[in-house]
Amino acid sequence: MNSYTQIIAAKNGSMIPVRDSVAFHSKYNPEREAESFPSQFDKSKNPLFFIILGLCGGYHIRSLRKAFPDAKIVCAENTAEDIEFLKSIPAVSEILGDQRIIVSDIKSLKEILKSSYLPSLHGDIMISSLRQWTVAFPEEYEEARQEINDALKEIGADFSVQKHFGKIWQKNILQNLAAASYACNFHDAVSKLDTTKTAAIISAGPSLNESCKKLIDNRDEYCIIATDTAYSALLRRGIESDFSVTVDGQLLSHEHYMRKISGRTTFIFDLCASNSTVRKIVRAGAKFIFIESGHPLSVFASRGSGQPCFAHMNTGSGTVTIAAANFAMAAGFKKIETFGADFSYISGQPYARGTYFDVIYRKTENRIKNAETAFTNLLYRTEIKKLTENSFTTDVLESYKNSFELFMAQKNFRKTKSNTFELRTSGQAPAVEAGGIFDFGQFREKYINELKNLFKDGVPPLAVLETSPIFSTLIPFYAALDCESPFLAYSKTLEYTRKI
């Protein structure tokens, strides 16, 4: 059902939409009325991204485009049916043909913003609405504002991570790609697995202190896939993992593997993971594979020669537990049991005994600040919420738990017990494309040439950068540099890539 009842002609002949007796533009000259719409925005700030609520006849959008020709504009309308209805207005038809204007229904607004707004490139968002539309559709206006707030919250969190890790990721990926010749092929690593076993996903939550006894007593029933933090904790209990997964790009992640390297274990590294850890595994002669989790440079490298060279794994909110579960699914396991995936603090403990935290905190403790003090500081670093008499959680841990359970449901795995998931009868394990052979020399030459070609005449126009696959490989690094010109991200990446 359309929100608008009809389209009428204004005195000057321009078409305007109407709802009952309410006209959404001037009945005399909608173009002249729309000329004042851009004046609410400060041109000196050179805004590059607008969200406008209310498409209506499109005259205000067309005027905004004229005032800010380089900007990207996202315009939200009530429903897809309303957009279709308004298409008969020439101004709306013109807008829909503009590649730098995206017209979305409210239901799709959040995803549109997440895919089109790049904070490092676009800067601040300008948000406004057509006053008549806001008055006529107050509920839809509030719904749209909520969709915008939800989108910006997620975009902001992602941007914050990019700013913090962008430099580390760029360096790690290029160094890891140079080491890809030492890695095993994904399919070779999983081809001989007995997938009738249960895949045990081991996290380092405090409940692992007790639940690991089940692993010890029933070792042959499980294929053990340990997260990086849990790897050493298992070794201290005499349990050698079949696989260990790490996605952490920080140098500190090297500490997870300081105890020893088991010859039984195949290590799974996100291309963003710390290269220091990769080098340790290479020196030990252990088997390992690389995966990619969506970083644009990793994707570009994997798919540059056509067939993907590295298996794609989902890390959800960036948790290694999700990456480990995704690996189990991709390997063909139909039953997954989690150990230590508490997403909470139990009995005053943030982690199971035997993690690298124990080593670090015991080495640095003294009479005034012992290891327990350090663990307490870790536990109370953010506000906690009480779950039961002896368990607590935080907003971050709750978000990790929700992301994990949502991920399992999306992959068609149903929870049969508190920590056990089984693939539904009608479900299928996700197919993995990873048969290509990666040639680092070929990749480096292609990457350098495409970067140079993109920036051959200086910084390309914004419209080119927004849609360029090669520029997308620089976006997290560009965010971390916190600079105005993309040229710095380009020049630094070019220089570093040449050295490897």
PDB file of C-alpha atoms in Angstrom, residues 3 5 31 49 58 60 64 71 132 147-148 157-158 179 187 190 245 256 279 345 351 395 431 481:
ATOM      1  CA  SER A   3       1.846   6.135   1.569  1.00  0.00           C
ATOM      2  CA  THR A   5      -2.514   9.023  -2.554  1.00  0.00           C
ATOM      3  CA  GLU A  31      12.080  23.944  -7.642  1.00  0.00           C
ATOM      4  CA  PHE A  49      28.021  12.197   2.863  1.00  0.00           C
ATOM      5  CA  GLY A  58      13.010  14.731  -5.202  1.00  0.00           C
ATOM      6  CA  HIS A  60      15.284  19.031  -2.508  1.00  0.00           C
ATOM      7  CA  LEU A  64      21.397  19.279  -2.721  1.00  0.00           C
ATOM      8  CA  ALA A  71      29.021  14.217  -2.157  1.00  0.00           C
ATOM      9  CA  GLN A 132       6.671  17.932   5.344  1.00  0.00           C
ATOM     10  CA  GLU A 147      17.993   2.453  11.763  1.00  0.00           C
ATOM     11  CA  ILE A 148      20.538   5.236  11.293  1.00  0.00           C
ATOM     12  CA  ALA A 157      32.732   0.167  16.364  1.00  0.00           C
ATOM     13  CA  ASP A 158      34.241  -1.212  13.149  1.00  0.00           C
ATOM     14  CA  ALA A 179      55.286 -16.821   3.924  1.00  0.00           C
ATOM     15  CA  HIS A 187      41.678 -29.226   1.532  1.00  0.00           C
ATOM     16  CA  VAL A 190      41.102 -31.545   6.285  1.00  0.00           C
ATOM     17  CA  VAL A 245      43.139 -21.106  15.490  1.00  0.00           C
ATOM     18  CA  HIS A 256      50.052 -18.192  23.277  1.00  0.00           C
ATOM     19  CA  ARG A 279      57.524 -17.406  11.858  1.00  0.00           C
ATOM     20  CA  TYR A 345      33.614 -14.593  34.549  1.00  0.00           C
ATOM     21  CA  TYR A 351      40.292 -17.236  32.225  1.00  0.00           C
ATOM     22  CA  ASP A 395      28.337  -5.772  27.627  1.00  0.00           C
ATOM     23  CA  ALA A 431      31.342 -25.208   0.835  1.00  0.00           C
ATOM     24  CA  LEU A 481      46.852   6.732   9.735  1.00  0.00           C
TER      25      LEU A 481
END
